[in-house]
């Protein structure tokens, strides 16, 4: 009887469940140490990423309305968890709504969290040494998702009006606090989310060589059928 009292208490299935532990901090998954491990038919049971929306604001506005573009550029080779991406999206969106106005911006989150991160759960209650298997079978279970980003990769892009460019820079500066490592804010010379500089955009548009394509434009080259260019000036 006395020996029975000395045994540590192990909760049975009928007893009240122990409180669950908090999430492991993102610093544990910051570095690209392992090979990419995406979700496949073999890697099942992956939790849904926290970020579900990648375009926020007036995403259907034509590119003529928002000529200015600001990027948040990553300066390290690392992983960004889906929770960090969602927190940054919320921070940028909230600041832009408050200071620029709800109808004057379009935010695009550029990386997608495809990489699955794992955890090898171990018991930390009393008597855990007799129940846990240590490093035997240490390949962990799926725990969340992260995006693998490189140096110079764009994390967040904001297109807006020229007079609200500084507001977008401040919004992205606040988003930097949600990410590990270093980031830089880059004011783009391109027109909106297009591939043309502002001078080239004005030149090609005056020639009639640009056709609207949602929030981007298509460029008509001088090749192809003549009916596309007949009647256009300076073609």
Coordinates of N, CA and C in Angstrom, one line a residue:
X1 N 0.8 -1.2 0.0 CA 0.0 0.0 0.0 C 0.9 1.3 0.0
X2 N 2.0 1.2 0.8 CA 2.8 2.4 0.9 C 3.5 2.6 -0.5
X3 N 3.9 1.5 -1.1 CA 4.6 1.6 -2.4 C 3.7 2.2 -3.4
X4 N 2.4 1.9 -3.3 CA 1.4 2.4 -4.3 C 1.3 3.9 -4.1
X5 N 1.4 4.4 -2.9 CA 1.3 5.9 -2.6 C 2.5 6.6 -3.2
X6 N 3.6 6.0 -3.3 CA 4.8 6.6 -3.8 C 4.8 6.8 -5.3
X7 N 4.0 6.0 -6.0 CA 4.0 6.1 -7.5 C 3.5 7.5 -7.9
X8 N 4.0 8.1 -9.0 CA 3.5 9.4 -9.4 C 2.1 9.2 -10.0
X9 N 1.4 10.3 -9.9 CA 0.0 10.3 -10.4 C 0.0 10.4 -11.9
X10 N -0.6 9.4 -12.6 CA -0.7 9.4 -14.0 C -2.2 9.6 -14.4
X11 N -2.6 10.7 -15.1 CA -4.0 10.9 -15.3 C -4.6 9.8 -16.2
X12 N -5.7 9.3 -15.8 CA -6.4 8.3 -16.6 C -7.3 8.9 -17.6
X13 N -7.8 8.2 -18.6 CA -8.6 8.7 -19.6 C -9.9 9.4 -19.1
X14 N -10.4 8.9 -17.9 CA -11.6 9.4 -17.4 C -11.4 10.7 -16.6
X15 N -10.1 11.0 -16.2 CA -9.9 12.2 -15.4 C -9.9 13.4 -16.3
X16 N -9.8 14.6 -15.7 CA -9.8 15.9 -16.4 C -8.6 16.0 -17.2
X17 N -8.7 16.4 -18.5 CA -7.5 16.5 -19.3 C -6.6 17.6 -18.9
X18 N -5.3 17.4 -19.0 CA -4.3 18.5 -18.6 C -4.4 19.7 -19.6
X19 N -4.1 20.9 -19.1 CA -4.2 22.1 -20.0 C -3.1 21.9 -21.1
X20 N -3.5 22.3 -22.3 CA -2.6 22.1 -23.4 C -1.5 23.2 -23.4
X21 N -0.3 22.8 -23.9 CA 0.8 23.8 -23.9 C 0.5 24.8 -25.0
X22 N 1.2 26.0 -24.9 CA 1.1 27.0 -26.0 C 1.9 26.6 -27.2
X23 N 1.8 27.4 -28.2 CA 2.6 27.1 -29.5 C 4.1 27.2 -29.2
X24 N 4.8 26.5 -29.9 CA 6.3 26.6 -29.9 C 6.7 27.9 -30.6
X25 N 7.6 28.7 -30.0 CA 7.9 30.0 -30.6 C 8.5 29.8 -32.0
X26 N 8.3 30.8 -32.8 CA 8.7 30.8 -34.2 C 10.2 30.8 -34.4
X27 N 10.9 31.2 -33.4 CA 12.4 31.1 -33.5 C 12.9 29.7 -33.7
X28 N 12.1 28.7 -33.3 CA 12.5 27.3 -33.4 C 12.5 26.9 -34.9
X29 N 11.7 27.6 -35.7 CA 11.6 27.2 -37.1 C 12.1 28.3 -38.1
X30 N 13.0 29.2 -37.6 CA 13.3 30.3 -38.4 C 14.3 30.0 -39.5
X31 N 15.2 29.1 -39.3 CA 16.2 28.8 -40.3 C 15.8 27.7 -41.3
X32 N 16.3 27.8 -42.5 CA 16.1 26.8 -43.6 C 17.1 25.7 -43.4
X33 N 16.9 24.9 -42.4 CA 17.9 23.8 -42.1 C 17.7 22.5 -42.9
X34 N 16.4 22.3 -43.1 CA 16.1 21.0 -43.7 C 15.6 21.2 -45.2
X35 N 15.4 20.0 -45.8 CA 14.9 20.1 -47.2 C 13.4 20.5 -47.2
X36 N 13.0 21.0 -48.3 CA 11.5 21.4 -48.4 C 10.7 20.2 -48.1
X37 N 9.6 20.4 -47.3 CA 8.7 19.3 -46.9 C 7.3 19.8 -47.2
X38 N 6.8 19.7 -48.4 CA 5.5 20.2 -48.7 C 4.4 19.2 -48.4
X39 N 3.2 19.7 -48.4 CA 2.0 18.8 -48.2 C 1.8 18.0 -49.4
X40 N 1.8 16.6 -49.3 CA 1.6 15.7 -50.4 C 0.6 14.6 -50.0
X41 N 0.4 13.7 -50.8 CA -0.5 12.6 -50.5 C 0.1 11.7 -49.4
X42 N 1.5 11.8 -49.3 CA 2.2 11.0 -48.3 C 2.2 11.8 -47.0
X43 N 2.3 13.1 -47.0 CA 2.4 14.0 -45.9 C 1.0 14.5 -45.6
X44 N 0.2 13.8 -44.8 CA -1.2 14.1 -44.6 C -1.4 14.7 -43.2
X45 N -2.6 15.2 -42.9 CA -2.9 15.7 -41.6 C -2.2 17.0 -41.3
X46 N -2.0 17.8 -42.3 CA -1.3 19.1 -42.1 C -2.4 20.2 -41.7
X47 N -2.1 20.9 -40.6 CA -3.1 21.9 -40.2 C -3.2 23.0 -41.3
X48 N -4.3 23.6 -41.4 CA -4.5 24.7 -42.4 C -3.7 25.9 -42.0
X49 N -3.1 26.6 -43.0 CA -2.3 27.8 -42.7 C -3.1 28.9 -42.1
X50 N -2.6 29.7 -41.2 CA -3.3 30.7 -40.6 C -3.7 31.8 -41.5
X51 N -2.9 32.1 -42.5 CA -3.2 33.1 -43.5 C -4.0 32.5 -44.6
X52 N -5.2 33.0 -44.9 CA -6.1 32.5 -45.9 C -6.4 33.5 -47.0
X53 N -6.1 34.8 -46.7 CA -6.3 35.9 -47.7 C -5.0 36.5 -48.1
X54 N -4.7 36.6 -49.4 CA -3.4 37.1 -49.8 C -3.6 38.4 -50.5
X55 N -4.8 38.8 -50.9 CA -5.0 40.1 -51.5 C -6.0 40.9 -50.7
X56 N -5.7 42.1 -50.2 CA -6.6 42.8 -49.4 C -6.8 44.2 -50.0
X57 N -7.9 44.8 -49.7 CA -8.2 46.2 -50.2 C -8.9 46.1 -51.6
X58 N -8.7 47.2 -52.3 CA -9.4 47.3 -53.6 C -8.6 46.6 -54.7
X59 N -8.7 45.3 -54.7 CA -7.9 44.5 -55.6 C -8.3 44.5 -57.0
X60 N -9.6 44.9 -57.3 CA -10.1 44.9 -58.7 C -10.0 46.3 -59.4
X61 N -9.4 47.2 -58.6 CA -9.2 48.6 -59.2 C -8.2 48.5 -60.4
X62 N -8.5 49.1 -61.6 CA -7.5 49.1 -62.7 C -6.2 49.7 -62.2
X63 N -5.1 49.3 -62.9 CA -3.8 49.8 -62.5 C -3.6 51.2 -62.7
X64 N -4.4 51.9 -63.5 CA -4.2 53.4 -63.7 C -4.5 54.1 -62.4
X65 N -5.4 53.6 -61.6 CA -5.8 54.3 -60.4 C -4.7 54.4 -59.3
X66 N -3.8 53.3 -59.2 CA -2.8 53.2 -58.2 C -1.4 53.1 -58.8
X67 N -0.8 54.2 -59.2 CA 0.5 54.2 -59.8 C 1.7 53.9 -58.9
X68 N 1.5 54.2 -57.6 CA 2.7 54.1 -56.7 C 2.7 52.7 -56.1
X69 N 3.9 52.1 -56.0 CA 4.1 50.8 -55.4 C 5.2 50.8 -54.4
X70 N 5.0 50.1 -53.2 CA 6.0 50.0 -52.2 C 6.1 48.5 -51.9
X71 N 7.4 48.0 -51.7 CA 7.6 46.6 -51.4 C 8.3 46.5 -50.1
X72 N 8.0 45.4 -49.4 CA 8.8 45.0 -48.2 C 9.7 43.8 -48.7
X73 N 11.0 44.0 -48.6 CA 11.9 43.0 -49.2 C 12.7 42.3 -48.1
X74 N 12.7 41.0 -48.2 CA 13.4 40.2 -47.2 C 14.9 40.3 -47.4
X75 N 15.7 40.3 -46.3 CA 17.1 40.5 -46.4 C 17.8 39.2 -45.8
X76 N 17.1 38.1 -45.6 CA 17.7 36.9 -45.0 C 17.1 35.7 -45.7
X77 N 17.9 34.6 -45.6 CA 17.4 33.3 -46.1 C 16.8 32.6 -44.9
X78 N 15.5 32.5 -44.8 CA 14.9 32.0 -43.6 C 13.5 31.4 -43.9
X79 N 12.8 31.1 -42.9 CA 11.4 30.6 -43.0 C 10.5 31.6 -42.2
X80 N 9.3 31.9 -42.8 CA 8.3 32.8 -42.1 C 7.1 31.9 -41.9
X81 N 6.6 31.8 -40.7 CA 5.4 31.0 -40.4 C 4.2 31.7 -40.9
X82 N 3.1 30.9 -41.1 CA 1.9 31.4 -41.6 C 1.3 32.4 -40.6
X83 N 1.6 32.2 -39.3 CA 1.0 33.1 -38.3 C 1.7 34.5 -38.4
X84 N 3.0 34.5 -38.7 CA 3.7 35.8 -38.9 C 3.2 36.5 -40.1
X85 N 2.9 35.8 -41.2 CA 2.4 36.4 -42.4 C 1.0 37.0 -42.2
X86 N 0.2 36.3 -41.4 CA -1.2 36.8 -41.1 C -1.1 38.0 -40.2
X87 N -0.2 38.0 -39.2 CA -0.1 39.1 -38.3 C 0.4 40.4 -39.1
X88 N 1.3 40.2 -40.0 CA 1.8 41.3 -40.8 C 0.7 41.8 -41.7
X89 N -0.1 40.9 -42.3 CA -1.2 41.4 -43.2 C -2.2 42.2 -42.4
X90 N -2.5 41.8 -41.2 CA -3.5 42.5 -40.4 C -2.9 43.9 -40.0
X91 N -1.6 44.0 -39.7 CA -1.0 45.2 -39.3 C -1.0 46.2 -40.4
X92 N -0.6 45.8 -41.6 CA -0.6 46.7 -42.8 C -2.0 47.2 -43.1
X93 N -2.9 46.2 -43.2 CA -4.3 46.5 -43.5 C -4.9 47.5 -42.6
X94 N -4.7 47.3 -41.3 CA -5.3 48.2 -40.3 C -4.7 49.6 -40.4
X95 N -3.4 49.7 -40.6 CA -2.8 51.1 -40.7 C -3.3 51.8 -41.9
X96 N -3.3 51.1 -43.1 CA -3.7 51.7 -44.3 C -5.2 52.1 -44.3
X97 N -6.1 51.3 -43.7 CA -7.5 51.7 -43.5 C -7.6 53.0 -42.7
X98 N -6.9 53.1 -41.6 CA -7.0 54.2 -40.7 C -6.4 55.5 -41.3
X99 N -5.3 55.4 -42.0 CA -4.6 56.6 -42.4 C -4.8 56.9 -43.9
X100 N -4.9 55.9 -44.8 CA -5.0 56.2 -46.2 C -6.5 56.2 -46.6
X101 N -7.3 55.4 -46.0 CA -8.7 55.3 -46.4 C -8.9 53.9 -47.0
X102 N -10.1 53.4 -46.8 CA -10.5 52.0 -47.2 C -10.4 51.8 -48.7
X103 N -10.5 52.9 -49.5 CA -10.7 52.7 -50.9 C -9.4 53.1 -51.7
X104 N -8.3 53.2 -51.0 CA -7.1 53.8 -51.7 C -5.9 53.0 -51.7
X105 N -6.0 51.6 -51.6 CA -4.8 50.8 -51.6 C -5.2 49.3 -52.0
X106 N -4.2 48.6 -52.3 CA -4.3 47.2 -52.6 C -3.0 46.5 -52.1
X107 N -3.2 45.6 -51.1 CA -2.1 44.9 -50.5 C -2.0 43.5 -51.1
X108 N -0.8 43.0 -51.4 CA -0.7 41.7 -51.9 C 0.5 41.0 -51.1
X109 N 0.1 39.9 -50.4 CA 1.1 39.1 -49.7 C 1.7 38.1 -50.7
X110 N 3.1 38.2 -50.8 CA 3.7 37.5 -51.9 C 4.1 36.1 -51.6
X111 N 4.7 35.7 -50.5 CA 5.1 34.3 -50.2 C 3.9 33.5 -49.8
X112 N 3.8 32.3 -50.1 CA 2.8 31.3 -49.7 C 3.4 30.3 -48.8
X113 N 2.8 30.0 -47.6 CA 3.4 29.0 -46.7 C 3.2 27.6 -47.1
X114 N 4.0 27.0 -48.0 CA 3.8 25.6 -48.5 C 4.7 24.6 -47.7
X115 N 5.7 25.1 -46.9 CA 6.6 24.2 -46.2 C 5.9 23.7 -44.9
X116 N 5.9 22.4 -44.7 CA 5.3 21.9 -43.5 C 6.4 21.8 -42.4
X117 N 6.1 22.3 -41.2 CA 7.0 22.2 -40.1 C 6.5 21.2 -39.1
X118 N 7.4 20.5 -38.4 CA 7.1 19.3 -37.6 C 7.5 19.6 -36.2
X119 N 6.9 18.8 -35.3 CA 7.2 18.8 -33.8 C 7.2 17.4 -33.3
X120 N 8.2 17.0 -32.5 CA 8.3 15.7 -31.9 C 7.8 15.9 -30.5
X121 N 6.6 15.7 -30.2 CA 6.0 16.0 -28.9 C 6.5 15.0 -27.9
X122 N 6.8 15.5 -26.7 CA 7.2 14.7 -25.6 C 6.4 15.1 -24.4
X123 N 6.2 14.2 -23.5 CA 5.5 14.5 -22.2 C 6.4 15.2 -21.3
X124 N 5.8 16.1 -20.5 CA 6.5 16.9 -19.5 C 5.9 16.7 -18.2
X125 N 5.0 15.8 -18.0 CA 4.3 15.6 -16.7 C 5.2 14.7 -15.8
X126 N 4.7 14.4 -14.6 CA 5.5 13.5 -13.7 C 5.5 12.1 -14.3
X127 N 6.6 11.5 -14.2 CA 6.7 10.1 -14.7 C 6.8 10.0 -16.2
X128 N 7.2 11.1 -16.8 CA 7.3 11.1 -18.3 C 8.4 10.3 -18.8
X129 N 9.5 10.1 -17.9 CA 10.7 9.3 -18.4 C 10.3 7.9 -18.7
X130 N 9.3 7.3 -18.0 CA 8.9 5.9 -18.2 C 8.0 5.8 -19.4
X131 N 7.4 6.9 -19.8 CA 6.4 6.8 -20.9 C 7.0 7.2 -22.2
X132 N 7.9 8.2 -22.2 CA 8.4 8.8 -23.5 C 9.5 7.8 -24.0
X133 N 9.7 7.9 -25.3 CA 10.7 7.0 -26.0 C 12.0 7.8 -26.3
X134 N 12.2 9.0 -25.8 CA 13.4 9.8 -26.1 C 13.5 10.1 -27.6
X135 N 14.7 9.8 -28.1 CA 14.9 10.1 -29.6 C 14.6 8.9 -30.5
X136 N 14.0 7.9 -29.9 CA 13.5 6.8 -30.8 C 12.3 7.2 -31.6
X137 N 12.4 7.0 -32.9 CA 11.3 7.4 -33.8 C 11.0 8.9 -33.7
X138 N 12.0 9.7 -33.8 CA 11.9 11.2 -33.5 C 11.4 12.0 -34.7
X139 N 11.0 11.4 -35.8 CA 10.4 12.2 -36.9 C 9.1 12.7 -36.5
X140 N 8.9 14.1 -36.4 CA 7.8 14.7 -35.8 C 6.5 14.6 -36.6
X141 N 5.4 15.0 -36.0 CA 4.1 15.2 -36.6 C 4.0 16.6 -37.2
X142 N 3.1 16.7 -38.2 CA 2.9 18.1 -38.8 C 2.4 19.0 -37.7
X143 N 2.9 20.2 -37.7 CA 2.6 21.2 -36.6 C 2.1 22.5 -37.2
X144 N 2.4 22.8 -38.4 CA 2.0 24.1 -39.0 C 2.7 24.2 -40.4
X145 N 2.6 25.4 -40.9 CA 3.2 25.7 -42.3 C 4.0 27.0 -42.2
X146 N 5.0 27.0 -43.1 CA 5.9 28.2 -43.2 C 6.3 28.4 -44.6
X147 N 6.6 29.7 -44.9 CA 7.1 30.0 -46.3 C 8.6 30.1 -46.3
X148 N 9.3 29.5 -47.2 CA 10.8 29.6 -47.3 C 11.1 30.8 -48.2
X149 N 11.8 31.8 -47.7 CA 12.0 33.0 -48.4 C 13.5 33.2 -48.6
X150 N 13.9 33.9 -49.6 CA 15.3 34.1 -49.9 C 15.7 35.6 -49.8
X151 N 17.0 35.9 -49.9 CA 17.4 37.2 -49.8 C 17.0 38.0 -51.1
X152 N 16.4 39.1 -50.9 CA 15.9 39.9 -52.0 C 14.5 39.6 -52.4
X153 N 13.8 38.6 -51.8 CA 12.5 38.2 -52.1 C 11.5 39.2 -51.5
X154 N 10.5 39.6 -52.3 CA 9.4 40.5 -51.9 C 8.4 39.8 -51.0
X155 N 8.2 40.4 -49.8 CA 7.2 39.8 -48.9 C 5.8 40.4 -49.0
X156 N 5.8 41.7 -49.0 CA 4.5 42.4 -49.1 C 4.6 43.5 -50.2
X157 N 3.6 43.6 -51.0 CA 3.5 44.7 -52.0 C 2.3 45.5 -51.7
X158 N 2.4 46.9 -51.8 CA 1.2 47.7 -51.6 C 1.2 48.7 -52.8
X159 N 0.1 48.7 -53.5 CA 0.0 49.8 -54.6 C -1.1 50.8 -54.1
X160 N -0.8 52.0 -54.4 CA -1.7 53.1 -53.9 C -1.5 54.3 -54.7
X161 N -2.1 55.4 -54.3 CA -1.9 56.7 -55.0 C -0.6 57.3 -54.6
X162 N -0.1 58.2 -55.5 CA 1.2 58.8 -55.2 C 1.3 59.6 -53.9
X163 N 0.2 60.3 -53.6 CA 0.3 61.1 -52.4 C 0.2 60.3 -51.1
X164 N -0.1 59.0 -51.2 CA -0.2 58.1 -50.0 C 0.9 57.2 -49.9
X165 N 2.0 57.4 -50.7 CA 3.1 56.5 -50.7 C 3.8 56.5 -49.3
X166 N 4.0 57.6 -48.6 CA 4.6 57.6 -47.3 C 3.8 56.8 -46.3
X167 N 2.5 56.9 -46.4 CA 1.6 56.1 -45.5 C 1.9 54.6 -45.7
X168 N 2.0 54.2 -47.0 CA 2.3 52.8 -47.2 C 3.7 52.4 -46.7
X169 N 4.7 53.3 -46.7 CA 6.0 53.0 -46.2 C 5.9 52.8 -44.7
X170 N 5.1 53.6 -44.0 CA 5.0 53.5 -42.5 C 4.2 52.2 -42.2
X171 N 3.2 51.8 -43.0 CA 2.5 50.6 -42.8 C 3.4 49.4 -42.9
X172 N 4.3 49.4 -43.9 CA 5.3 48.3 -44.1 C 6.3 48.3 -43.0
X173 N 6.7 49.5 -42.5 CA 7.6 49.5 -41.4 C 7.1 48.8 -40.1
X174 N 5.8 49.0 -39.9 CA 5.1 48.4 -38.8 C 5.0 46.8 -39.0
X175 N 4.9 46.4 -40.2 CA 4.8 45.0 -40.5 C 6.2 44.3 -40.3
X176 N 7.3 45.1 -40.3 CA 8.6 44.5 -40.1 C 8.7 43.9 -38.7
X177 N 7.9 44.4 -37.7 CA 8.0 43.9 -36.3 C 7.4 42.5 -36.2
X178 N 6.6 42.1 -37.2 CA 6.0 40.8 -37.1 C 6.9 39.7 -37.7
X179 N 8.0 40.0 -38.3 CA 8.8 39.1 -38.9 C 10.2 39.0 -38.2
X180 N 10.8 37.8 -38.2 CA 12.2 37.7 -37.7 C 13.2 38.3 -38.7
X181 N 14.4 38.5 -38.3 CA 15.4 38.9 -39.3 C 15.2 40.4 -39.7
X182 N 15.9 40.7 -40.8 CA 15.9 42.1 -41.3 C 15.1 42.1 -42.6
X183 N 14.4 43.3 -42.8 CA 13.7 43.6 -44.0 C 14.0 45.0 -44.5
X184 N 13.9 45.3 -45.7 CA 14.0 46.6 -46.3 C 12.8 47.1 -47.0
X185 N 12.5 48.4 -46.9 CA 11.4 48.9 -47.6 C 11.9 49.6 -48.9
X186 N 11.3 49.2 -50.0 CA 11.7 49.7 -51.3 C 10.5 50.3 -52.0
X187 N 10.7 51.6 -52.4 CA 9.7 52.3 -53.2 C 10.0 52.0 -54.7
X188 N 9.1 51.4 -55.3 CA 9.3 50.8 -56.7 C 9.3 52.0 -57.7
X189 N 10.0 51.8 -58.8 CA 9.9 52.7 -59.9 C 8.9 52.2 -60.9
X190 N 8.4 51.0 -60.7 CA 7.4 50.5 -61.7 C 6.0 51.1 -61.5
X191 N 5.2 51.0 -62.5 CA 3.8 51.6 -62.4 C 2.9 50.5 -61.8
X192 N 2.4 50.7 -60.6 CA 1.6 49.7 -60.0 C 2.2 48.3 -59.9
X193 N 1.5 47.3 -60.2 CA 2.0 45.9 -60.2 C 2.5 45.5 -61.6
X194 N 2.6 46.4 -62.5 CA 3.0 46.1 -63.9 C 4.5 45.9 -63.9
X195 N 5.0 45.5 -65.1 CA 6.5 45.3 -65.3 C 7.1 46.5 -65.9
X196 N 6.3 47.6 -66.1 CA 6.8 48.8 -66.8 C 7.2 49.9 -65.9
X197 N 8.3 50.6 -66.1 CA 8.5 51.8 -65.4 C 7.5 52.9 -65.7
X198 N 7.4 53.9 -64.9 CA 6.3 54.9 -65.1 C 6.5 55.6 -66.4
X199 N 7.7 55.9 -66.9 CA 8.0 56.5 -68.2 C 7.6 55.6 -69.3
X200 N 8.0 54.3 -69.2 CA 7.6 53.4 -70.3 C 6.1 53.2 -70.3
X201 N 5.5 53.1 -69.2 CA 4.0 52.9 -69.1 C 3.3 54.1 -69.9
X202 N 3.7 55.3 -69.6 CA 3.1 56.5 -70.3 C 3.4 56.4 -71.8
X203 N 4.6 56.0 -72.2 CA 5.0 55.9 -73.6 C 4.1 54.9 -74.3
X204 N 4.1 53.6 -73.8 CA 3.3 52.6 -74.5 C 1.8 52.8 -74.4
X205 N 1.3 53.5 -73.4 CA -0.1 53.8 -73.3 C -0.5 54.8 -74.4
X206 N 0.4 55.8 -74.6 CA 0.1 56.8 -75.6 C 0.1 56.2 -77.0
X207 N 0.9 55.1 -77.2 CA 0.9 54.4 -78.5 C -0.2 53.4 -78.7
X208 N -1.0 53.2 -77.6 CA -2.1 52.3 -77.7 C -1.6 50.8 -77.6
X209 N -0.4 50.6 -77.1 CA 0.1 49.2 -77.0 C -0.2 48.5 -75.7
X210 N -0.9 49.1 -74.8 CA -1.3 48.5 -73.5 C -2.8 48.3 -73.5
X211 N -3.2 47.0 -73.1 CA -4.6 46.8 -73.0 C -4.9 46.4 -71.5
X212 N -5.9 46.8 -70.9 CA -6.2 46.5 -69.5 C -6.4 45.0 -69.3
X213 N -5.9 44.5 -68.2 CA -6.0 43.1 -67.8 C -6.2 43.0 -66.3
X214 N -7.4 43.3 -65.8 CA -7.6 43.3 -64.4 C -6.8 44.4 -63.7
X215 N -6.0 44.0 -62.7 CA -5.2 45.0 -62.1 C -3.8 45.1 -62.7
X216 N -3.7 44.6 -63.9 CA -2.4 44.6 -64.6 C -2.7 45.0 -66.1
X217 N -1.7 45.0 -66.9 CA -1.9 45.3 -68.3 C -1.2 44.3 -69.2
X218 N -1.7 44.1 -70.4 CA -1.0 43.3 -71.4 C -0.4 44.2 -72.4
X219 N 0.8 43.8 -72.9 CA 1.6 44.6 -73.8 C 1.5 44.0 -75.2
X220 N 1.1 44.8 -76.2 CA 1.0 44.3 -77.6 C 2.3 44.5 -78.3
X221 N 3.0 43.5 -78.6 CA 4.3 43.6 -79.3 C 4.0 44.0 -80.8
X222 N 5.0 44.4 -81.5 CA 4.8 44.7 -83.0 C 4.7 43.5 -83.8
X223 N 4.9 42.3 -83.2 CA 4.7 41.1 -84.0 C 3.2 40.7 -84.0
X224 N 2.9 39.7 -84.8 CA 1.5 39.2 -84.8 C 0.7 39.8 -85.9
X225 N -0.6 39.6 -85.9 CA -1.5 40.0 -87.1 C -1.5 41.6 -87.1
X226 N -1.6 42.1 -88.4 CA -1.6 43.5 -88.5 C -2.9 44.2 -88.0
X227 N -4.0 43.4 -88.0 CA -5.3 44.1 -87.6 C -5.2 44.6 -86.2
X228 N -4.2 44.1 -85.3 CA -4.1 44.7 -84.0 C -3.6 46.1 -84.0
X229 N -2.7 46.4 -85.0 CA -2.0 47.7 -85.0 C -2.6 48.7 -86.0
X230 N -3.4 48.2 -87.0 CA -4.0 49.1 -88.0 C -4.9 50.1 -87.3
X231 N -4.7 51.3 -87.6 CA -5.6 52.4 -87.0 C -5.0 52.9 -85.7
X232 N -4.0 52.3 -85.2 CA -3.3 52.9 -84.0 C -2.2 53.8 -84.4
X233 N -2.2 55.0 -83.8 CA -1.2 56.0 -84.1 C 0.1 55.6 -83.4
X234 N 1.2 55.9 -84.1 CA 2.6 55.7 -83.6 C 2.9 54.2 -83.3
X235 N 2.1 53.3 -84.0 CA 2.4 51.9 -83.7 C 3.6 51.4 -84.4

